[in-house]
JSON list of C-alpha atoms in Angstrom, two decimals:
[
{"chain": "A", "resi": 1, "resn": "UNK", "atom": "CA", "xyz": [0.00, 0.00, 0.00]},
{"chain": "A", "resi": 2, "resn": "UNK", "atom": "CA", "xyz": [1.10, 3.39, -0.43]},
{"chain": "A", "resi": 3, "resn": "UNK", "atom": "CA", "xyz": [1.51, 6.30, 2.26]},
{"chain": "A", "resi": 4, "resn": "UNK", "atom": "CA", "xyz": [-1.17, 8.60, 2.04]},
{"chain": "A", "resi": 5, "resn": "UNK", "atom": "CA", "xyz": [-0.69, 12.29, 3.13]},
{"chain": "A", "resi": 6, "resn": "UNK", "atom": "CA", "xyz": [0.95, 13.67, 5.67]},
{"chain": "A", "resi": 7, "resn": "UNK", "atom": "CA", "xyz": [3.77, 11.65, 5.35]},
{"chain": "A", "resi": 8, "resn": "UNK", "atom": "CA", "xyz": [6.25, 15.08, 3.61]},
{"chain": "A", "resi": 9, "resn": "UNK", "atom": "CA", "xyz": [9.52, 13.67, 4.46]},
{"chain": "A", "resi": 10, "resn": "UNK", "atom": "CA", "xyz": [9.78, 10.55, 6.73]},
{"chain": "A", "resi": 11, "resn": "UNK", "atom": "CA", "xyz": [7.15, 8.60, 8.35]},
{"chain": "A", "resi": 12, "resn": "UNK", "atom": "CA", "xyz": [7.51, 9.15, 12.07]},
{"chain": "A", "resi": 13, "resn": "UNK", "atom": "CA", "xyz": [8.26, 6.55, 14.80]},
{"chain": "A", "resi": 14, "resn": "UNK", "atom": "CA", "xyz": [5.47, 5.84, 17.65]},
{"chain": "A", "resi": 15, "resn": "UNK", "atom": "CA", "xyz": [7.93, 8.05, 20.51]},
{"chain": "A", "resi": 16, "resn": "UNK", "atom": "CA", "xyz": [7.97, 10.85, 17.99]},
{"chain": "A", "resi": 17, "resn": "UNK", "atom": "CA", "xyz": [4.09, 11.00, 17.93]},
{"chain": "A", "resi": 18, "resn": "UNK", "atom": "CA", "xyz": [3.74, 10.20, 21.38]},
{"chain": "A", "resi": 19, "resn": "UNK", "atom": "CA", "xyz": [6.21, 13.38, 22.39]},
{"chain": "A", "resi": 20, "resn": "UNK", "atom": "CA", "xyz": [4.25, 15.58, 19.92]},
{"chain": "A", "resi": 21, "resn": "UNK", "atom": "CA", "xyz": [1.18, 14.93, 21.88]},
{"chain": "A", "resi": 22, "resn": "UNK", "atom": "CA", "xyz": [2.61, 15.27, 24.82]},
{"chain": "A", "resi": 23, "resn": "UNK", "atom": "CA", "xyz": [5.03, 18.23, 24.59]},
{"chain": "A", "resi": 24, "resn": "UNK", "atom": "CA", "xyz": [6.25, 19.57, 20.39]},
{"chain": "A", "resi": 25, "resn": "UNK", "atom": "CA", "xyz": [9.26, 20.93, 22.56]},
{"chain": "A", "resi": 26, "resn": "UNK", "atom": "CA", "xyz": [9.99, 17.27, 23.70]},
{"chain": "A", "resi": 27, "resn": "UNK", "atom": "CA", "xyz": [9.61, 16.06, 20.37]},
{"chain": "A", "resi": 28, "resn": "UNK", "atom": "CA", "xyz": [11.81, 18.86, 18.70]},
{"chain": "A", "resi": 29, "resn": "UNK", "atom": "CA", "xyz": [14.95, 17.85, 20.66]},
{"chain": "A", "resi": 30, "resn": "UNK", "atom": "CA", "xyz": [14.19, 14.70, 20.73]},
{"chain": "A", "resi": 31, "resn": "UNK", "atom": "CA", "xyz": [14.41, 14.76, 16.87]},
{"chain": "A", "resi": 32, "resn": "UNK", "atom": "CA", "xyz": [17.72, 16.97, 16.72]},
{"chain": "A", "resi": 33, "resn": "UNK", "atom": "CA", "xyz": [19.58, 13.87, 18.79]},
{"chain": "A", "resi": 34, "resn": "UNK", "atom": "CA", "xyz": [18.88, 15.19, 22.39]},
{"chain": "A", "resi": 35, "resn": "UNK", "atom": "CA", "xyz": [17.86, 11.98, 23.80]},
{"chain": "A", "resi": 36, "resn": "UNK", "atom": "CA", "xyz": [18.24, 13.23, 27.56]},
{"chain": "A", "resi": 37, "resn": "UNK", "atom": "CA", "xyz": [16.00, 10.39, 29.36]},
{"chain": "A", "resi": 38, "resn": "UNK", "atom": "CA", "xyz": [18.76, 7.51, 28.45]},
{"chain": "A", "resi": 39, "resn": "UNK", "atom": "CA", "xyz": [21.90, 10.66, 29.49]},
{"chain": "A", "resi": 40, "resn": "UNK", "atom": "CA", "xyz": [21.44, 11.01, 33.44]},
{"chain": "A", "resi": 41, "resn": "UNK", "atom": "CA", "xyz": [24.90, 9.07, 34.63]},
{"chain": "A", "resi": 42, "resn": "UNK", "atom": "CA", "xyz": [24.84, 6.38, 32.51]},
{"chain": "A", "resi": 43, "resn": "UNK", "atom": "CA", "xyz": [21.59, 4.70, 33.83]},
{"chain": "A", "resi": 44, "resn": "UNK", "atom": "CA", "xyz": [18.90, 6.53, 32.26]},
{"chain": "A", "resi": 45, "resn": "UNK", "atom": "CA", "xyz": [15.94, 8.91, 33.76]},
{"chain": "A", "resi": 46, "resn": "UNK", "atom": "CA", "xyz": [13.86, 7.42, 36.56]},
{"chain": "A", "resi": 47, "resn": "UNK", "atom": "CA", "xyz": [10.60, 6.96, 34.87]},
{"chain": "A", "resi": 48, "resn": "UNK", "atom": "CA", "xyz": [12.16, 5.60, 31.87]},
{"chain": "A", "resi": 49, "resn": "UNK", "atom": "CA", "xyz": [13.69, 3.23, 33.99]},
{"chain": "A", "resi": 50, "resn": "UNK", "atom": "CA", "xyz": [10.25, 2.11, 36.13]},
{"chain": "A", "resi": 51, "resn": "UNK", "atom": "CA", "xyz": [9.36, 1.75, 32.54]},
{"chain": "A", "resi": 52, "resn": "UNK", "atom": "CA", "xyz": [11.73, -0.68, 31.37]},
{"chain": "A", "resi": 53, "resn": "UNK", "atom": "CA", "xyz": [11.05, -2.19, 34.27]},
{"chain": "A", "resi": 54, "resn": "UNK", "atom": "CA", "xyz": [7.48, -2.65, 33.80]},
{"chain": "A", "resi": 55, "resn": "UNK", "atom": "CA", "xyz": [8.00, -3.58, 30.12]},
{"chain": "A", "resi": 56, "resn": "UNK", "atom": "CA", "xyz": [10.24, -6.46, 31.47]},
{"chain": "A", "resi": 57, "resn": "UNK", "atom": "CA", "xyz": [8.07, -7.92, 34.35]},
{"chain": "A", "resi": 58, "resn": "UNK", "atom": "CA", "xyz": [4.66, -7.40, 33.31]},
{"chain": "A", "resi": 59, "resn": "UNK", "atom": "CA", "xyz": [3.02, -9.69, 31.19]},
{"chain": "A", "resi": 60, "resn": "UNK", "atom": "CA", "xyz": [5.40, -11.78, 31.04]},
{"chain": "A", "resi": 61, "resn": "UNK", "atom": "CA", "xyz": [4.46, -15.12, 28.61]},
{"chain": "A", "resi": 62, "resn": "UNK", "atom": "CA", "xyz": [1.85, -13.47, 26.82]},
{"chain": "A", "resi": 63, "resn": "UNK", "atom": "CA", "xyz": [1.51, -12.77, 23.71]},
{"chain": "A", "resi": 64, "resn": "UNK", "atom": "CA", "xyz": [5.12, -11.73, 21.11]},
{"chain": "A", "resi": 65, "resn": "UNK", "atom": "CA", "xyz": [6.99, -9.41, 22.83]},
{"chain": "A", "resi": 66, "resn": "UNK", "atom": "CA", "xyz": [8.59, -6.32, 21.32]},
{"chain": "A", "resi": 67, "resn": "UNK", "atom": "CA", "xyz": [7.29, -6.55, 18.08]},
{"chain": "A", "resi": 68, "resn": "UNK", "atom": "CA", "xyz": [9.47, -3.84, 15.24]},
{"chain": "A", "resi": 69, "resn": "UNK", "atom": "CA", "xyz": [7.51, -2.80, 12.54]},
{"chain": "A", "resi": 70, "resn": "UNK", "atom": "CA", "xyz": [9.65, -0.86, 9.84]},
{"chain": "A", "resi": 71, "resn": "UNK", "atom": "CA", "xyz": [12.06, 0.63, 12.20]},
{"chain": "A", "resi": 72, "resn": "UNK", "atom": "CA", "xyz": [8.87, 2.98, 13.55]},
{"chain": "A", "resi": 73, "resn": "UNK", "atom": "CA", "xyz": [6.64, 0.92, 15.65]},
{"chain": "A", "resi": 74, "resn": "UNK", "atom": "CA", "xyz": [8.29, -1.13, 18.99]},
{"chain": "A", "resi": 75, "resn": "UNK", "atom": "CA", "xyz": [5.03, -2.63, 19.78]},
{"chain": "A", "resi": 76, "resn": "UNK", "atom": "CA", "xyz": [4.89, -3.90, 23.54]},
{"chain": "A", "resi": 77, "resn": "UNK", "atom": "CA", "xyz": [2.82, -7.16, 22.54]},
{"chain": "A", "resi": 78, "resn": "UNK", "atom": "CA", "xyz": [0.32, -8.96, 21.19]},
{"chain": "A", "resi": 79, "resn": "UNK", "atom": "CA", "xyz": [-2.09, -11.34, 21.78]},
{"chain": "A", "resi": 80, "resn": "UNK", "atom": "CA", "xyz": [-5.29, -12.61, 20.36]},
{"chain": "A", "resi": 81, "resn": "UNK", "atom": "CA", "xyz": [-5.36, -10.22, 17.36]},
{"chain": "A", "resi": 82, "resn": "UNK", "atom": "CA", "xyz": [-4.55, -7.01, 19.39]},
{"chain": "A", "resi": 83, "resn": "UNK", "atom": "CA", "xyz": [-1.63, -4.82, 20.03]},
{"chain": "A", "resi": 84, "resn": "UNK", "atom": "CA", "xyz": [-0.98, -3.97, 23.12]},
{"chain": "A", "resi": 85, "resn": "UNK", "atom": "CA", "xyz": [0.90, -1.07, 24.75]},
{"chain": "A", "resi": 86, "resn": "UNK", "atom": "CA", "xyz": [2.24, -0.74, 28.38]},
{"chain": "A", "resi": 87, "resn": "UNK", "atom": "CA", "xyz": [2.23, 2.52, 30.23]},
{"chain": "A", "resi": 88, "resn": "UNK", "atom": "CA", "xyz": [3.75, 3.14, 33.21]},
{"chain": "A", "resi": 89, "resn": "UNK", "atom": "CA", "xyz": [0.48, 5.80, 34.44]},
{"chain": "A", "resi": 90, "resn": "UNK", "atom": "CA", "xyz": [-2.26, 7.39, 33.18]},
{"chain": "A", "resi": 91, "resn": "UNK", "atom": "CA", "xyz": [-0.44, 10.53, 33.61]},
{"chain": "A", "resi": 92, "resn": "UNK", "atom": "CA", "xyz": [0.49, 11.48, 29.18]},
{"chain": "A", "resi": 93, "resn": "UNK", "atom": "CA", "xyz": [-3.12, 9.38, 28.57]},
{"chain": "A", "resi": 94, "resn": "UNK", "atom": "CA", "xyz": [-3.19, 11.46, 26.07]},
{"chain": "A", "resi": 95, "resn": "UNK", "atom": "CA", "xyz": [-0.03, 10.87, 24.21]},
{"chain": "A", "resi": 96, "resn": "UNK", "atom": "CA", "xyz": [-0.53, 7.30, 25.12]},
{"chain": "A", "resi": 97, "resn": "UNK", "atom": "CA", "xyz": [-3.58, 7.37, 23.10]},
{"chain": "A", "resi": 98, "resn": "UNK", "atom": "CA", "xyz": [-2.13, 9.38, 20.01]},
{"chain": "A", "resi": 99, "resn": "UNK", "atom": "CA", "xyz": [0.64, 6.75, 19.99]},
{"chain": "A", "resi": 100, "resn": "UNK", "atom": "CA", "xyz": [-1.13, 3.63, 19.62]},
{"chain": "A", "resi": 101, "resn": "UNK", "atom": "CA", "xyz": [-3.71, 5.42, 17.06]},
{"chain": "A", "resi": 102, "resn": "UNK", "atom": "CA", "xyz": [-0.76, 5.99, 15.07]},
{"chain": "A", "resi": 103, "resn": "UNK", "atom": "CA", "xyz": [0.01, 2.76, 15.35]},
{"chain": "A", "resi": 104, "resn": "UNK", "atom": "CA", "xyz": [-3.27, 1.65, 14.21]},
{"chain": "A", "resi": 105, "resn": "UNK", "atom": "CA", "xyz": [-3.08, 4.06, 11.72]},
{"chain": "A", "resi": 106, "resn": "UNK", "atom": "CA", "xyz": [-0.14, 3.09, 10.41]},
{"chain": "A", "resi": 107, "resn": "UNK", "atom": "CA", "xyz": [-0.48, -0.63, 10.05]},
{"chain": "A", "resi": 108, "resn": "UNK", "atom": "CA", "xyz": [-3.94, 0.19, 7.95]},
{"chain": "A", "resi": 109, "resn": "UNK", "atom": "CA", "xyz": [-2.24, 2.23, 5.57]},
{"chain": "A", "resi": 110, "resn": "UNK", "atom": "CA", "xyz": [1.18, 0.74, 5.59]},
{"chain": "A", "resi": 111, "resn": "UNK", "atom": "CA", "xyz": [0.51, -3.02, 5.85]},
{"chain": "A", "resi": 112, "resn": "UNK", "atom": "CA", "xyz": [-3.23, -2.90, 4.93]},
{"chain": "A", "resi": 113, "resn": "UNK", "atom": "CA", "xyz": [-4.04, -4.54, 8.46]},
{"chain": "A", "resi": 114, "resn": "UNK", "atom": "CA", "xyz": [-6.91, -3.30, 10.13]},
{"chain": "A", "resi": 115, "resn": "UNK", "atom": "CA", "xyz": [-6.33, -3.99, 14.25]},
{"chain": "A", "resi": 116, "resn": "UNK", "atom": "CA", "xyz": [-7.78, -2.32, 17.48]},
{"chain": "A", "resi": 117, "resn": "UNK", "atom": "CA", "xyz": [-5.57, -2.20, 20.53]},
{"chain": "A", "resi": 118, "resn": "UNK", "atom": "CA", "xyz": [-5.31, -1.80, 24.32]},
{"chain": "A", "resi": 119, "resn": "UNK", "atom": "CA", "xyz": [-2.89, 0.10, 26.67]},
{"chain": "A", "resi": 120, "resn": "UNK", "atom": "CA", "xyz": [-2.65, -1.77, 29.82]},
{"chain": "A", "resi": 121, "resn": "UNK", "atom": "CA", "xyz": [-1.41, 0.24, 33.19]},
{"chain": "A", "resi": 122, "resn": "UNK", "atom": "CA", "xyz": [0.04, -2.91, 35.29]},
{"chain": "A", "resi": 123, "resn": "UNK", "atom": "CA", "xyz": [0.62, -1.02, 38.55]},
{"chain": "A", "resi": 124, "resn": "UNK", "atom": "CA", "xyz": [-3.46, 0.43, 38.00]},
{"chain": "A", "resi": 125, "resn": "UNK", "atom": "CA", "xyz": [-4.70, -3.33, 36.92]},
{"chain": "A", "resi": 126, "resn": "UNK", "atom": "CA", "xyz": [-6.66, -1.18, 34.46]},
{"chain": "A", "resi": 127, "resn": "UNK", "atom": "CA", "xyz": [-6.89, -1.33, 30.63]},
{"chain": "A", "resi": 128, "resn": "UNK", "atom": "CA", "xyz": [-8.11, 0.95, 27.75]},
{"chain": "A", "resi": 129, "resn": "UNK", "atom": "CA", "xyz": [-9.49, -0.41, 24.72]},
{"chain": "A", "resi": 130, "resn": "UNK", "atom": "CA", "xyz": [-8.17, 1.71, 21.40]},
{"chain": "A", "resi": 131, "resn": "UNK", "atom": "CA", "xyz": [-10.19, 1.97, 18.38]},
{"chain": "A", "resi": 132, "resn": "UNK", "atom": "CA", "xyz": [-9.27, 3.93, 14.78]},
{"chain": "A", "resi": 133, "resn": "UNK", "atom": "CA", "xyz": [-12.47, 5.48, 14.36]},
{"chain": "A", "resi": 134, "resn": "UNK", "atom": "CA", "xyz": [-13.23, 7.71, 11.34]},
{"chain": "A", "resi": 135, "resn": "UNK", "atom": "CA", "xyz": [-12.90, 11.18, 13.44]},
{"chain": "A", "resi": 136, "resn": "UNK", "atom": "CA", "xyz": [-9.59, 9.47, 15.12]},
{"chain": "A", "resi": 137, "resn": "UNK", "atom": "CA", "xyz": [-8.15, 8.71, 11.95]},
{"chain": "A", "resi": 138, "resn": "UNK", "atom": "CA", "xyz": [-8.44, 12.34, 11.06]},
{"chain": "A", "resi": 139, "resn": "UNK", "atom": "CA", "xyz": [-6.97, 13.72, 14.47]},
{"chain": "A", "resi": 140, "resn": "UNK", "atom": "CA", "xyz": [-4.33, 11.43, 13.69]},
{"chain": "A", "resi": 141, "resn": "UNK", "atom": "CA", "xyz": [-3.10, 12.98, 10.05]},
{"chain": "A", "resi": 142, "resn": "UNK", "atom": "CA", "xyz": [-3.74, 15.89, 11.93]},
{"chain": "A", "resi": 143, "resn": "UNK", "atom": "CA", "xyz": [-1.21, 15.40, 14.25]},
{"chain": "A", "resi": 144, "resn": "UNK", "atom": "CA", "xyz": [1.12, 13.57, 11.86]},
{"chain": "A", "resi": 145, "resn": "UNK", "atom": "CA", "xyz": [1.32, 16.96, 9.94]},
{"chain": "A", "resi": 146, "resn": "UNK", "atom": "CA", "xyz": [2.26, 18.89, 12.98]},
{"chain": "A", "resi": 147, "resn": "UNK", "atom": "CA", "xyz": [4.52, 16.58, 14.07]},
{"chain": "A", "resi": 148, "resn": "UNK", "atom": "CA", "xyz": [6.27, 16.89, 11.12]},
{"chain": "A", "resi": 149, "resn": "UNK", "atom": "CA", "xyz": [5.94, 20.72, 10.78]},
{"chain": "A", "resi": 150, "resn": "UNK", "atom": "CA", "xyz": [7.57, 20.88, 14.80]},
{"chain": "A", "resi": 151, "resn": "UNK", "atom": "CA", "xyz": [10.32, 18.27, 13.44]},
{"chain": "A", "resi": 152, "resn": "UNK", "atom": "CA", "xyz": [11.44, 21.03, 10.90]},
{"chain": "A", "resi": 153, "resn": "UNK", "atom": "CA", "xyz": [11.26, 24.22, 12.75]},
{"chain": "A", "resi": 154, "resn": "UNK", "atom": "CA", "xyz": [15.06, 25.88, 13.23]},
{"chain": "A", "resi": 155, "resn": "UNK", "atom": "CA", "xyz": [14.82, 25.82, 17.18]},
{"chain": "A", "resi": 156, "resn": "UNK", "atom": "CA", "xyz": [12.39, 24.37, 19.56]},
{"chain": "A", "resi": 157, "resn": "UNK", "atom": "CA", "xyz": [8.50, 25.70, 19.54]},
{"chain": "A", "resi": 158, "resn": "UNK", "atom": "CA", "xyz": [7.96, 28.47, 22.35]},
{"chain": "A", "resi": 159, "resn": "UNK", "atom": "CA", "xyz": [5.83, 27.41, 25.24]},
{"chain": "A", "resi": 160, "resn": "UNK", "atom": "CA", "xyz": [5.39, 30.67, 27.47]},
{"chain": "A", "resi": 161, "resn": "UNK", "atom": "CA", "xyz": [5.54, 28.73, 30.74]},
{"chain": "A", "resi": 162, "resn": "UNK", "atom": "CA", "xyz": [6.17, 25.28, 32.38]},
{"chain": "A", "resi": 163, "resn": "UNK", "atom": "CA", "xyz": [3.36, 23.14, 32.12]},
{"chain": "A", "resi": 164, "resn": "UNK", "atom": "CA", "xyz": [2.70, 20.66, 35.33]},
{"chain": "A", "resi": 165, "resn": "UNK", "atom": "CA", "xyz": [4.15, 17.61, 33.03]},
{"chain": "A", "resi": 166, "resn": "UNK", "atom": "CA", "xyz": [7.66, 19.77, 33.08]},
{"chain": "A", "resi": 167, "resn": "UNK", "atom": "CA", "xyz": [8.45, 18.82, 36.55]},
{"chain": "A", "resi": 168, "resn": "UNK", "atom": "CA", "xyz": [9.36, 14.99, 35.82]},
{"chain": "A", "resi": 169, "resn": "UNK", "atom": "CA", "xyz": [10.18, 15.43, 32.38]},
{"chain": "A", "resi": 170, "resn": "UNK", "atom": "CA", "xyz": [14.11, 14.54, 31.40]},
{"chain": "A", "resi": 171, "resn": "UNK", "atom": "CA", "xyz": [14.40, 17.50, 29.26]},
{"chain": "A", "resi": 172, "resn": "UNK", "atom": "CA", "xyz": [13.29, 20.54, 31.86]},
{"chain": "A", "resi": 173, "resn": "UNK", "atom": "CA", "xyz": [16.76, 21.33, 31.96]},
{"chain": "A", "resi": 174, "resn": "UNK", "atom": "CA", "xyz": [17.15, 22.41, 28.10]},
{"chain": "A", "resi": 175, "resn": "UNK", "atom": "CA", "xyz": [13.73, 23.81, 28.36]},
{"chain": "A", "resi": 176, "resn": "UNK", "atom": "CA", "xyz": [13.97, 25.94, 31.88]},
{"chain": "A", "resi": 177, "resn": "UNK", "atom": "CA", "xyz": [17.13, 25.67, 32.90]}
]
């Protein structure tokens, strides 16, 4: 199948759409090689380590693990037709949600493989079932175009102030500091 539009340059990966919906500053230096949460003395920033943590225990036995789709999707697993996605919190639901649309999104329009999906919080015992609707389709070409548009700025978009998700976040220093 062929890439419809927004795809301009190069398609993005899932963590590029999932910082775009979470912060386009995180996403711009994430983009220009400023990969700060794997940086902080060798070991990596906490909640990307709780992560990896939770990636590694939860789950375990079910399903393929770490599916790699193209070089763009890391896929947590999979099992009995769905994709699944592990998140630490609800905290980024948002972003969460944007990143397994795109995922959705992409494997309709990429591999011609129409899926639904669920992020699964392990330390919440609490799952979200993910569905490419019409409307979500649209909010995700949407976003795919600004992601893209963010990717080639000069510099990193202005935000006029912190935002609440800036405290824990491993790039507040090149931000704020």
């Amino acid at each position: 199948m062929t890439s419809i539009p927004p795809f301009p340059n190069t398609p993005l990966t899932g963590t590029e759409v999932h910082y775009y919906a979470l912060c386009p500053r995180k996403l711009w230096w994430f983009s220009h090689g400023m990969e700060q949460e794997h940086v902080t003395g060798g070991t990596g920033h906490e909640n990307v380590e709780i992560g990896t943590q939770l990636h590694r225990d939860s789950y375990a036995g079910r399903g393929q693990r770490e599916v790699m789709i193209d070089g763009l999707l890391r896929i947590d697993f999979t099992e009995d037709g769905k994709i699944h996605e592990i998140k630490k919190s609800r905290g980024g639901e948002r972003a969460a949600q944007m990143q397994v649309l795109y995922y959705l999104w992409y494997l309709k329009h990429e591999k011609g493989v129409v899926t639904t999906a669920v992020i699964d919080y392990p330390k919440e015992r609490r799952r979200l079932d993910i569905t490419l609707t019409p409307a979500r389709e649209s909010e995700v070409e949407e976003a795919i175009a600004a992601a893209q548009a963010v990717k080639e700025l000069p510099r990193p978009p202005h935000v006029p102030a912190p935002m609440p998700l800036c405290k824990n976040c491993a790039y507040q220093d090149l931000c704020w500091g």
